């Protein structure tokens, strides 16, 4: 299919027409089958099949549903006229008009797909950014855990050092007391003065 240089306003109108038709079809799928409240009914069997069409009771359309259906239907009609009567078509004649019209529809779909692809790419970029931030947070958490573990080990080492220091002080104190008693007596008598030869 040949490439056509469509005006921007024509491409925009075609895109909005596609969006309006999609919205209108989606609304019609959700609406009750009857505009006015109606009882349910079952159709007759076919000539070559026992299939019966069944319709449940319809509550009818609400005022909001009526207004939205009318708005979208009017929008589709307005955009259809805007696209089909655009001055761009006056430069074409015969089969070229049909070919260009089909090319515009394909160009519109390609534009919509590109927009969806760009949106998906942006979402993927945000997801990757969030993943990178989570990875950094996990790394920082691991580093904090290592630091806390090292701090706990240092605290245990300091506690053990303090206990060793206290034990050394206790041993030193008991050793110095026994030596003083031995030295004061001079002969192992517990510090009693020696007896003179006269007393003996």
N, CA and C of each residue as an Amber inpcrd file, in Angstrom:
protein
   600
   0.8460000  -1.1880000   0.0000000   0.0000000   0.0000000   0.0000000
   0.8830000   1.2410000   0.0000000   0.5100000   2.2020000  -0.8470000
   1.3230000   3.4020000  -0.9880000   1.2500000   4.2360000   0.2860000
   2.3040000   5.0180000   0.4830000   2.3530000   5.9150000   1.6330000
   1.6520000   7.2200000   1.2840000   0.8870000   7.7390000   2.2470000
   0.1670000   8.9910000   2.0470000   0.5660000   9.9740000   3.1430000
   0.6670000  11.2310000   2.7320000   1.0050000  12.2860000   3.6730000
  -0.2900000  12.9440000   4.1390000  -0.9000000  12.3770000   5.1850000
  -2.1650000  12.9010000   5.6720000  -1.9130000  14.0930000   6.5940000
  -2.7920000  15.0910000   6.5290000  -2.6690000  16.2270000   7.4640000
  -2.8410000  15.7450000   8.9140000  -2.2250000  16.4820000   9.8230000
  -2.2860000  16.0940000  11.2310000  -3.7090000  16.1130000  11.7870000
  -4.5010000  17.1260000  11.3570000  -5.8560000  17.2120000  11.8910000
  -6.7280000  16.0610000  11.4020000  -6.4480000  15.5510000  10.1810000
  -7.1870000  14.4060000   9.6660000  -6.8070000  13.1320000  10.4240000
  -5.5210000  12.9540000  10.6760000  -5.0840000  11.8030000  11.4700000
  -5.6850000  11.8510000  12.8810000  -5.7030000  13.0450000  13.4500000
  -6.2470000  13.1920000  14.7990000  -7.7360000  12.8740000  14.8260000
  -8.4720000  13.3460000  13.8170000  -9.9100000  13.0620000  13.7500000
 -10.1630000  11.5680000  13.5910000  -9.3480000  10.8990000  12.7730000
  -9.5110000   9.4540000  12.5880000  -9.2290000   8.7060000  13.8840000
  -8.2200000   9.1210000  14.6250000  -7.9060000   8.4760000  15.9000000
  -9.0390000   8.6740000  16.9050000  -9.5670000   9.8970000  16.9820000
 -10.6680000  10.1470000  17.9080000 -11.9220000   9.3850000  17.4990000
 -12.1210000   9.2010000  16.2040000 -13.2570000   8.4130000  15.7310000
 -13.1290000   6.9590000  16.1720000 -11.9440000   6.4210000  16.0320000
 -11.7140000   5.0460000  16.4740000 -11.9700000   4.9020000  17.9790000
 -11.4850000   5.8420000  18.7610000 -11.6800000   5.7890000  20.2080000
 -13.1500000   5.9190000  20.5740000 -13.8670000   6.7990000  19.8840000
 -15.2960000   6.9780000  20.1630000 -16.0840000   5.7160000  19.8150000
 -15.7680000   5.0890000  18.6930000 -16.4600000   3.8460000  18.3240000
 -16.1870000   2.7360000  19.3400000 -14.9480000   2.6370000  19.8010000
 -14.6200000   1.6190000  20.7950000 -15.3910000   1.8560000  22.0920000
 -15.4560000   3.1100000  22.5230000 -16.1980000   3.4320000  23.7440000
 -17.6820000   3.1480000  23.5750000 -18.2290000   3.4370000  22.4040000
 -19.6560000   3.1970000  22.1550000 -19.9680000   1.6990000  22.1590000
 -19.1060000   0.9120000  21.5230000 -19.3260000  -0.5460000  21.5200000
 -19.2350000  -1.1210000  22.9340000 -18.2610000  -0.6260000  23.7210000
 -18.1160000  -1.1060000  25.0930000 -19.3490000  -0.7680000  25.9250000
 -19.8970000   0.4240000  25.7330000 -21.1090000   0.8010000  26.4730000
 -22.2910000  -0.0650000  26.0740000 -22.4470000  -0.2970000  24.7880000
 -23.5840000  -1.1010000  24.3170000 -23.5280000  -2.5330000  24.8420000
 -22.3260000  -3.0680000  25.0470000 -22.2160000  -4.4260000  25.5890000
 -22.6880000  -4.4950000  27.0350000 -22.6270000  -3.3660000  27.7580000
 -23.0030000  -3.3500000  29.1610000 -24.4710000  -2.9790000  29.3850000
 -25.1040000  -2.3800000  28.3870000 -26.4830000  -1.9270000  28.5480000
 -27.4650000  -3.0970000  28.5480000 -28.5760000  -2.9680000  29.2800000
 -29.6330000  -3.9940000  29.1950000 -30.1580000  -4.0990000  27.7670000
 -30.7140000  -5.2560000  27.4260000 -31.1260000  -5.4820000  26.0450000
 -32.3200000  -4.6260000  25.6350000 -33.0720000  -4.1080000  26.6060000
 -34.2400000  -3.2890000  26.2990000 -34.0630000  -1.8870000  26.8930000
 -34.3560000  -0.8700000  26.0830000 -34.2460000   0.5040000  26.5760000
 -35.2570000   0.7500000  27.6820000 -36.4740000   0.2800000  27.4790000
 -37.5240000   0.4020000  28.4870000 -37.5990000  -0.8980000  29.2970000
 -38.0780000  -0.8250000  30.5380000 -38.2450000  -2.0640000  31.3260000
 -39.1180000  -3.0650000  30.5760000 -38.6760000  -4.3160000  30.5620000
 -39.4100000  -5.3500000  29.8240000 -39.2360000  -6.6910000  30.5200000
 -40.2550000  -7.5430000  30.3680000 -40.1860000  -8.8830000  30.9340000
 -39.2850000  -9.7700000  30.0750000 -38.7320000 -10.7910000  30.7130000
 -37.9120000 -11.7370000  29.9640000 -38.7810000 -12.6250000  29.0780000
 -38.1830000 -13.2080000  28.0540000 -38.9290000 -14.0830000  27.1570000
 -37.9980000 -15.1010000  26.5070000 -38.5750000 -16.1510000  26.0140000
 -37.8380000 -17.2330000  25.3550000 -38.3900000 -17.4230000  23.9600000
 -37.5220000 -17.4740000  22.9630000 -37.9630000 -17.6440000  21.5860000
 -38.3610000 -19.0840000  21.2750000 -38.9090000 -19.2660000  20.0990000
 -39.3240000 -20.5950000  19.6620000 -38.1250000 -21.3780000  19.1300000
 -38.3190000 -22.6890000  19.0920000 -37.2690000 -23.5380000  18.5460000
 -37.1440000 -23.3110000  17.0440000 -35.9290000 -23.4810000  16.5420000
 -35.7080000 -23.3340000  15.1170000 -36.2170000 -24.5480000  14.3430000
 -36.2380000 -24.4180000  13.0170000 -36.7140000 -25.5250000  12.1700000
 -35.7590000 -26.7120000  12.2200000 -34.4700000 -26.4540000  12.3430000
 -33.4860000 -27.5260000  12.3030000 -32.6830000 -27.6280000  13.6070000
 -33.1240000 -26.9480000  14.6350000 -32.4090000 -26.9730000  15.8990000
 -33.3840000 -26.7250000  17.0490000 -33.0370000 -27.2970000  18.1920000
 -33.8690000 -27.1010000  19.3760000 -33.4220000 -25.8850000  20.1980000
 -32.4880000 -25.1140000  19.6520000 -31.9720000 -23.9620000  20.3700000
 -33.0630000 -22.8990000  20.5110000 -33.1480000 -22.3330000  21.6920000
 -34.0870000 -21.2550000  21.9600000 -33.3150000 -20.0280000  22.4720000
 -33.6420000 -18.8890000  21.9430000 -33.0430000 -17.6620000  22.4430000
 -33.7920000 -17.2310000  23.6930000 -33.0280000 -16.9110000  24.7340000
 -33.6220000 -16.4960000  25.9950000 -33.1120000 -15.1170000  26.3870000
 -34.0110000 -14.2890000  26.8590000 -33.6790000 -12.9520000  27.3100000
 -34.1880000 -12.7750000  28.7340000 -33.3190000 -12.3610000  29.6380000
 -33.7750000 -12.1520000  31.0120000 -34.6010000 -10.8640000  31.1140000
 -35.1740000 -10.6730000  32.2680000 -35.9380000  -9.4470000  32.4910000
 -35.0060000  -8.2390000  32.4080000 -35.4640000  -7.1920000  31.7090000
 -34.6440000  -6.0030000  31.5140000 -35.1400000  -4.8610000  32.4040000
 -34.2640000  -4.2670000  33.2040000 -34.6910000  -3.1340000  34.0270000
 -34.7950000  -1.8370000  33.2370000 -34.3630000  -1.8540000  31.9600000
 -34.3550000  -0.6400000  31.1630000 -33.0930000   0.1790000  31.4100000
 -32.9330000   1.2320000  30.6160000 -31.7630000   2.0830000  30.7600000
 -32.0300000   3.1790000  31.7770000 -31.0090000   3.4920000  32.5480000
 -31.1140000   4.6080000  33.4780000 -30.9350000   5.9200000  32.7120000
 -31.2010000   7.0300000  33.3830000 -31.0340000   8.3280000  32.7340000
 -29.5760000   8.5680000  32.3560000 -28.6500000   8.1390000  33.2300000
 -27.2230000   8.2990000  32.9330000 -26.8240000   7.4750000  31.7150000
 -27.3350000   6.2430000  31.6230000 -27.0210000   5.3890000  30.4790000
 -27.5940000   5.9610000  29.1900000 -28.7950000   6.5070000  29.2510000
 -29.3970000   7.1250000  28.0610000 -28.5620000   8.3220000  27.5900000
 -28.1360000   9.1280000  28.5490000 -27.3620000  10.3190000  28.1910000
 -26.0060000   9.9360000  27.6140000 -25.3470000   8.9440000  28.2000000
 -24.0280000   8.5330000  27.7150000 -24.1300000   7.8890000  26.3390000
 -25.1590000   7.0920000  26.1070000 -25.3400000   6.4660000  24.7970000
 -25.5890000   7.5200000  23.7320000 -26.4010000   8.5140000  24.0530000
 -26.6880000   9.5800000  23.0900000 -25.4380000  10.4120000  22.8080000
 -24.6470000  10.6840000  23.8510000 -23.4360000  11.4800000  23.6740000
 -22.4350000  10.7720000  22.7760000 -22.1980000   9.4790000  23.0330000
 -21.2150000   8.7400000  22.2310000 -21.7060000   8.5390000  20.8030000
 -22.9990000   8.3000000  20.6260000 -23.5330000   8.1270000  19.2740000
 -23.3800000   9.4250000  18.4820000 -23.6400000  10.5480000  19.1010000
 -23.4890000  11.8370000  18.4400000 -22.0130000  12.1230000  18.1220000
 -21.1160000  11.7230000  19.0310000 -19.6850000  11.9340000  18.8040000
 -19.1910000  11.1080000  17.6290000 -19.6280000   9.8540000  17.5430000
 -19.2420000   9.0090000  16.4130000 -19.7420000   9.6010000  15.1020000
 -20.9740000  10.0820000  15.1020000 -21.5310000  10.6780000  13.8800000
 -20.7610000  11.9330000  13.4880000 -20.4750000  12.7980000  14.4430000
 -19.7600000  14.0500000  14.1570000 -18.3550000  13.7800000  13.6170000
 -17.6350000  12.8530000  14.2300000 -16.2790000  12.5480000  13.7750000
 -16.2880000  11.8520000  12.4160000 -17.2800000  11.0220000  12.1760000
 -17.3810000  10.3730000  10.8630000 -17.5610000  11.4130000   9.7620000
 -18.3890000  12.4080000  10.0240000 -18.5840000  13.4790000   9.0340000
 -17.3090000  14.2980000   8.8640000 -16.6290000  14.5710000   9.9840000
 -15.3950000  15.3560000   9.9190000 -14.3270000  14.6460000   9.0940000
 -14.2090000  13.3450000   9.2500000 -13.2020000  12.6010000   8.4930000
 -13.5860000  12.4910000   7.0220000 -14.8310000  12.1580000   6.7490000
 -15.2440000  11.8960000   5.3630000 -15.3520000  13.1630000   4.5170000
 -15.5400000  14.3160000   5.1440000 -15.6630000  15.5650000   4.3800000
 -14.4130000  16.4410000   4.4800000 -13.3170000  15.8960000   4.9360000
 -12.0900000  16.6860000   5.0700000 -11.6120000  17.1560000   3.6880000
 -11.1060000  18.3680000   3.5710000 -10.6470000  18.9010000   2.2690000
  -9.5460000  18.0690000   1.6190000  -8.8650000  17.2460000   2.3950000
  -7.7770000  16.4480000   1.8300000  -8.2760000  15.5270000   0.7270000
  -9.5100000  15.0290000   0.8480000 -10.0120000  14.0630000  -0.1310000
 -10.2900000  14.7130000  -1.4860000 -10.4210000  16.0270000  -1.5420000
 -10.7130000  16.6980000  -2.8230000  -9.5610000  16.5760000  -3.7970000
  -8.3670000  16.3310000  -3.3040000  -7.2060000  16.2050000  -4.1880000
  -7.1050000  14.8170000  -4.8080000  -7.9820000  13.8960000  -4.3980000
  -7.9520000  12.5330000  -4.9300000  -9.2440000  12.2500000  -5.6830000
  -9.1750000  11.2450000  -6.5530000 -10.3550000  10.9070000  -7.3430000
 -10.4020000   9.4150000  -7.5940000 -11.6010000   8.8890000  -7.7930000
 -11.7940000   7.4990000  -8.1580000 -11.2810000   6.5340000  -7.1090000
 -10.6200000   5.4590000  -7.5370000 -10.1280000   4.4290000  -6.6130000
  -9.0890000   4.9540000  -5.6190000  -8.4190000   6.0610000  -5.9930000
  -7.4060000   6.5990000  -5.0860000  -8.0150000   7.0400000  -3.7600000
  -9.2560000   7.4970000  -3.7970000  -9.9160000   7.9320000  -2.5650000
 -10.0990000   6.7360000  -1.6320000 -10.5470000   5.6130000  -2.1900000
 -10.7680000   4.4180000  -1.3790000  -9.4480000   3.9110000  -0.8030000
  -8.4120000   3.8640000  -1.6400000  -7.1070000   3.3870000  -1.1740000
  -6.5520000   4.2950000  -0.0720000  -6.6820000   5.6010000  -0.2840000
  -6.1810000   6.5380000   0.7240000  -6.9850000   6.4230000   2.0220000
  -8.2910000   6.2090000   1.8690000  -9.1280000   6.0740000   3.0710000
  -8.7220000   4.8440000   3.8760000  -8.4560000   3.7340000   3.2080000
  -8.0140000   2.5230000   3.8950000  -6.6280000   2.7300000   4.4980000
  -5.7720000   3.4620000   3.7850000  -4.4340000   3.7410000   4.3170000
  -4.5300000   4.5750000   5.5940000  -5.4660000   5.5130000   5.6340000
  -5.6410000   6.3260000   6.8340000  -6.0710000   5.4610000   8.0140000
  -6.9520000   4.5040000   7.7700000  -7.3840000   3.6160000   8.8640000
  -6.2070000   2.8090000   9.3970000  -5.3740000   2.2970000   8.4770000
  -4.2010000   1.5420000   8.9130000  -3.1960000   2.4460000   9.6260000
  -3.0420000   3.6660000   9.1250000  -2.1210000   4.6010000   9.7730000
  -2.6010000   4.9400000  11.1740000  -3.9100000   5.0570000  11.3280000
  -4.4750000   5.3350000  12.6470000  -4.2050000   4.1950000  13.6000000
  -4.4140000   2.9430000  13.1140000  -4.1610000   1.7790000  13.9720000
  -2.6820000   1.6850000  14.3270000  -1.8170000   1.9860000  13.3410000
  -0.3830000   1.9570000  13.6360000  -0.0330000   3.0070000  14.6850000
  -0.6530000   4.1820000  14.5750000  -0.4010000   5.2110000  15.5680000
  -0.8670000   4.7960000  16.9510000  -2.0260000   4.1310000  17.0130000
  -2.5270000   3.6660000  18.3060000  -1.6130000   2.5990000  18.8930000
  -1.1080000   1.7040000  18.0320000  -0.1970000   0.6640000  18.5110000
   1.1140000   1.2780000  18.9970000   1.5960000   2.2960000  18.2770000
   2.8150000   2.9630000  18.7140000   2.6120000   3.6500000  20.0610000
   1.4390000   4.2480000  20.2460000   1.1530000   4.9040000  21.5200000
   1.1160000   3.8850000  22.6500000   0.4970000   2.7230000  22.3760000
   0.4670000   1.6770000  23.3980000   1.8730000   1.1600000  23.6830000
   2.6720000   1.0150000  22.6140000   4.0450000   0.5470000  22.8110000
   4.8540000   1.5430000  23.6350000   4.6610000   2.8370000  23.3410000
   5.3780000   3.8560000  24.1240000   4.9400000   3.8210000  25.5890000
   3.6460000   3.6400000  25.8130000   3.1350000   3.5660000  27.1780000
   3.7160000   2.3530000  27.8940000   3.7400000   1.2020000  27.1820000
   4.3160000   0.0030000  27.7880000   5.8010000   0.1880000  28.0720000
   6.5130000   0.8580000  27.1500000   7.9260000   1.1120000  27.3780000
   8.1520000   1.9950000  28.5970000   7.2970000   3.0070000  28.7560000
   7.4260000   3.8860000  29.9280000   7.1580000   3.1140000  31.2060000
   6.1520000   2.2290000  31.1800000   5.8580000   1.4280000  32.3710000
   7.0140000   0.4730000  32.6790000   7.5960000  -0.1070000  31.6380000
   8.7450000  -0.9900000  31.8650000   9.9210000  -0.2200000  32.4470000
  10.1300000   1.0070000  31.9480000  11.2240000   1.8230000  32.4770000
  10.9950000   2.1290000  33.9570000   9.7430000   2.4430000  34.3210000
   9.4460000   2.7100000  35.7260000   9.6540000   1.4640000  36.5590000
   9.2500000   0.2960000  36.0130000   9.4390000  -0.9520000  36.7500000
  10.9200000  -1.2560000  36.9470000  11.7280000  -1.0200000  35.8950000
  13.1730000  -1.2520000  36.0280000  13.7880000  -0.3010000  37.0460000
  13.3290000   0.9570000  37.0290000  13.8440000   1.9290000  38.0010000
  13.4790000   1.4980000  39.4170000  12.2310000   1.0480000  39.5920000
  11.8140000   0.5900000  40.9160000  12.6190000  -0.6350000  41.3370000
  12.9030000  -1.5360000  40.3740000  13.7080000  -2.7100000  40.6880000
  15.1180000  -2.3290000  41.1060000  15.6980000  -1.3470000  40.3940000
  17.0440000  -0.8970000  40.7590000  17.0440000  -0.2800000  42.1530000
  16.0080000   0.5020000  42.4730000  15.9320000   1.1020000  43.8050000
  15.7670000   0.0260000  44.8740000  14.9710000  -0.9980000  44.5650000
  14.8140000  -2.0970000  45.5250000  16.1350000  -2.8360000  45.7310000
  16.8740000  -3.0170000  44.6240000  18.1660000  -3.7000000  44.7430000
  19.1230000  -2.8980000  45.6090000  19.1340000  -1.5580000  45.3840000
  19.9900000  -0.7180000  46.2200000  19.5600000  -0.7680000  47.6810000
  18.2580000  -0.7810000  47.9050000  17.7610000  -0.8510000  49.2800000
  18.1530000  -2.1730000  49.9310000  18.0550000  -3.2630000  49.1630000
  18.4490000  -4.5640000  49.7120000  19.9450000  -4.6000000  50.0140000
  20.7530000  -4.0050000  49.1070000  22.1970000  -3.9650000  49.3350000
  22.5070000  -3.1610000  50.5920000  21.8290000  -1.9860000  50.7210000
  22.0490000  -1.1670000  51.9150000  21.6130000  -1.9210000  53.1640000
  20.5080000  -2.6700000  53.0650000  20.0570000  -3.4570000  54.2070000
  21.0580000  -4.5320000  54.5840000  21.6480000  -5.1740000  53.5560000
  22.6590000  -6.2030000  53.8370000  23.8850000  -5.5820000  54.4960000
  24.2980000  -4.4040000  53.9910000  25.4480000  -3.7330000  54.5990000
  25.1560000  -3.3370000  56.0400000  23.9450000  -2.8720000  56.2940000
  23.5700000  -2.5170000  57.6680000  23.5780000  -3.7480000  58.5710000
  23.0920000  -4.8810000  58.0170000  23.0790000  -6.1140000  58.8040000
  24.5100000  -6.5470000  59.1440000  25.4240000  -6.4250000  58.1630000
  26.8270000  -6.7740000  58.4270000  27.4210000  -5.8450000  59.4830000
  27.0920000  -4.5450000  59.3690000  27.6140000  -3.5920000  60.3420000
  27.0830000  -3.9000000  61.7400000  25.7970000  -4.2440000  61.8200000
  25.2280000  -4.5890000  63.1260000  25.8730000  -5.8490000  63.6870000
  26.1310000  -6.8340000  62.8150000  26.7740000  -8.0660000  63.2670000
  28.1850000  -7.7720000  63.7730000  28.9300000  -6.9380000  63.0190000
  30.2840000  -6.5850000  63.4490000  30.2340000  -5.8210000  64.7720000
  29.2440000  -4.9330000  64.9170000  29.1110000  -4.1990000  66.1620000
  28.8170000  -5.1150000  67.3280000  27.9580000  -6.1230000  67.0880000
  27.6400000  -7.0720000  68.1530000  28.8820000  -7.8810000  68.5390000
  29.6690000  -8.2720000  67.5310000  30.8940000  -9.0170000  67.8350000
  31.8880000  -8.1500000  68.6160000  31.9930000  -6.8740000  68.2310000
  32.8770000  -5.9720000  68.9690000  32.4140000  -5.8060000  70.4140000
  31.0810000  -5.7130000  70.5790000  30.5540000  -5.5730000  71.9360000
  30.8650000  -6.8150000  72.7620000  30.7290000  -8.0100000  72.1460000
  31.0610000  -9.2390000  72.8760000  32.5430000  -9.2850000  73.2120000
  33.3940000  -8.8240000  72.2630000  34.8320000  -8.8140000  72.5190000
  35.1780000  -7.8520000  73.6590000  34.5360000  -6.6960000  73.6710000
  34.7930000  -5.7420000  74.7500000  34.3370000  -6.3050000  76.1030000
  33.1780000  -6.9860000  76.0810000  32.6680000  -7.5850000  77.3120000
  33.6300000  -8.6610000  77.8070000  34.1330000  -9.4990000  76.8770000
  35.0740000 -10.5450000  77.2590000  36.3670000  -9.9260000  77.7980000
  36.8230000  -8.8260000  77.1670000  38.0260000  -8.1500000  77.6490000
  37.8310000  -7.5920000  79.0450000  36.6560000  -7.0270000  79.3000000
  36.3750000  -6.5010000  80.6340000  36.3570000  -7.6220000  81.6680000
  35.7710000  -8.7560000  81.3030000  35.7310000  -9.8910000  82.2320000
  37.1500000 -10.4150000  82.5010000  37.9570000 -10.4710000  81.4540000
  39.3430000 -10.9100000  81.6390000  40.1110000  -9.9390000  82.5490000
  39.8640000  -8.6490000  82.3890000  40.5410000  -7.6520000  83.2210000
  40.1520000  -7.8140000  84.6880000  38.8520000  -8.0470000  84.9240000
  38.4040000  -8.2420000  86.3030000  39.0140000  -9.5020000  86.9010000
  39.0770000 -10.5550000  86.0980000  39.6850000 -11.8030000  86.5940000
  41.1560000 -11.5930000  86.9180000  41.8790000 -10.8390000  86.1150000
  43.2930000 -10.5600000  86.3820000  43.4730000  -9.7530000  87.6540000
  42.5780000  -8.7910000  87.8910000  42.6630000  -7.9930000  89.1120000
  42.4460000  -8.8570000  90.3480000  41.4970000  -9.8020000  90.2320000
  41.2070000 -10.6860000  91.3730000  42.3990000 -11.5630000  91.6960000
  43.0070000 -12.1430000  90.6870000  44.1800000 -13.0030000  90.8950000
  45.3340000 -12.2070000  91.4810000  45.5470000 -10.9840000  90.9880000
  46.6460000 -10.1560000  91.4820000  46.4400000  -9.7870000  92.9500000
  45.1900000  -9.4950000  93.3060000  44.8940000  -9.1130000  94.6880000
  45.1420000 -10.2680000  95.6380000  44.7060000 -11.4730000  95.2940000
  44.9010000 -12.6340000  96.1790000  46.3830000 -12.9800000  96.2950000
  47.1580000 -12.8590000  95.2680000  48.5930000 -13.1830000  95.2960000
  49.3760000 -12.2010000  96.1520000  49.0300000 -10.9380000  96.1030000
  49.7780000  -9.9420000  96.8770000  49.5160000 -10.0890000  98.3670000
  48.3350000 -10.5260000  98.7730000  48.0260000 -10.7190000 100.1930000
  48.8410000 -11.8340000 100.8110000  49.0020000 -12.9600000 100.1950000
  49.7660000 -14.1140000 100.7110000  51.2330000 -13.7900000 100.8250000
  51.7630000 -13.0580000  99.9120000  53.1890000 -12.7120000  99.9260000
  53.5110000 -11.7840000 101.0760000  52.5710000 -10.8810000 101.3850000
  52.8150000  -9.9410000 102.4940000  52.8930000 -10.6740000 103.8130000
  52.0140000 -11.6600000 103.9590000  52.0550000 -12.4390000 105.2190000
  53.3430000 -13.2110000 105.3380000  53.8330000 -13.8030000 104.2950000
  55.0690000 -14.5860000 104.3140000  56.2630000 -13.6950000 104.6180000
  56.2660000 -12.4880000 104.0060000  57.4170000 -11.6040000 104.1940000
  57.4680000 -11.0310000 105.6070000  56.3010000 -10.7180000 106.1850000
  56.3330000 -10.1050000 107.5300000  56.8150000 -11.0690000 108.5950000
  56.4950000 -12.3130000 108.4260000  56.9680000 -13.2930000 109.4260000
  58.4250000 -13.6270000 109.1930000  58.8110000 -13.7450000 107.9980000
  60.2100000 -14.0630000 107.6800000  60.4950000 -15.5260000 107.7530000
  59.6990000 -16.3090000 108.5240000  60.0050000 -17.7370000 108.6840000
  58.7830000 -18.6030000 108.4930000  57.7530000 -17.9850000 107.9150000
  56.5570000 -18.7780000 107.6740000  55.7020000 -18.9250000 108.9100000
  55.8560000 -18.0530000 109.9350000  55.0790000 -18.1940000 111.1600000
  53.8500000 -17.3300000 111.1720000  53.5050000 -16.8010000 109.9940000
  52.2680000 -16.0160000 109.9340000  52.4480000 -14.6070000 110.4460000
  53.6710000 -14.0810000 110.5410000  53.8870000 -12.7120000 110.9400000
  54.1700000 -12.5460000 112.4240000  54.3380000 -13.6560000 113.2210000
  54.6590000 -13.5370000 114.6650000  56.1020000 -13.1250000 114.8500000
  56.4270000 -12.2880000 115.8510000  57.8320000 -11.8510000 116.0660000
  58.6720000 -13.0050000 116.5390000  59.9120000 -13.0130000 116.2130000
  60.8090000 -14.1220000 116.6590000  61.0360000 -14.0590000 118.1550000
  61.2260000 -15.2160000 118.7290000  61.4700000 -15.3030000 120.1860000
  62.9630000 -15.0550000 120.4490000  63.2420000 -14.3910000 121.5830000
  64.6430000 -14.1250000 121.9360000  65.2680000 -15.3650000 122.5170000
  66.5760000 -15.3980000 122.5770000  67.2820000 -16.5520000 123.1080000
  67.1110000 -16.6690000 124.6050000  66.8770000 -15.4970000 125.2630000
  66.7010000 -15.5430000 126.7210000  65.3940000 -16.1770000 127.0750000
  64.3790000 -15.7840000 126.3210000  63.0560000 -16.3910000 126.5850000
  63.1100000 -17.8530000 126.3380000  63.8700000 -18.2510000 125.3080000
  63.9410000 -19.6650000 125.0150000  64.6460000 -20.3730000 126.1470000
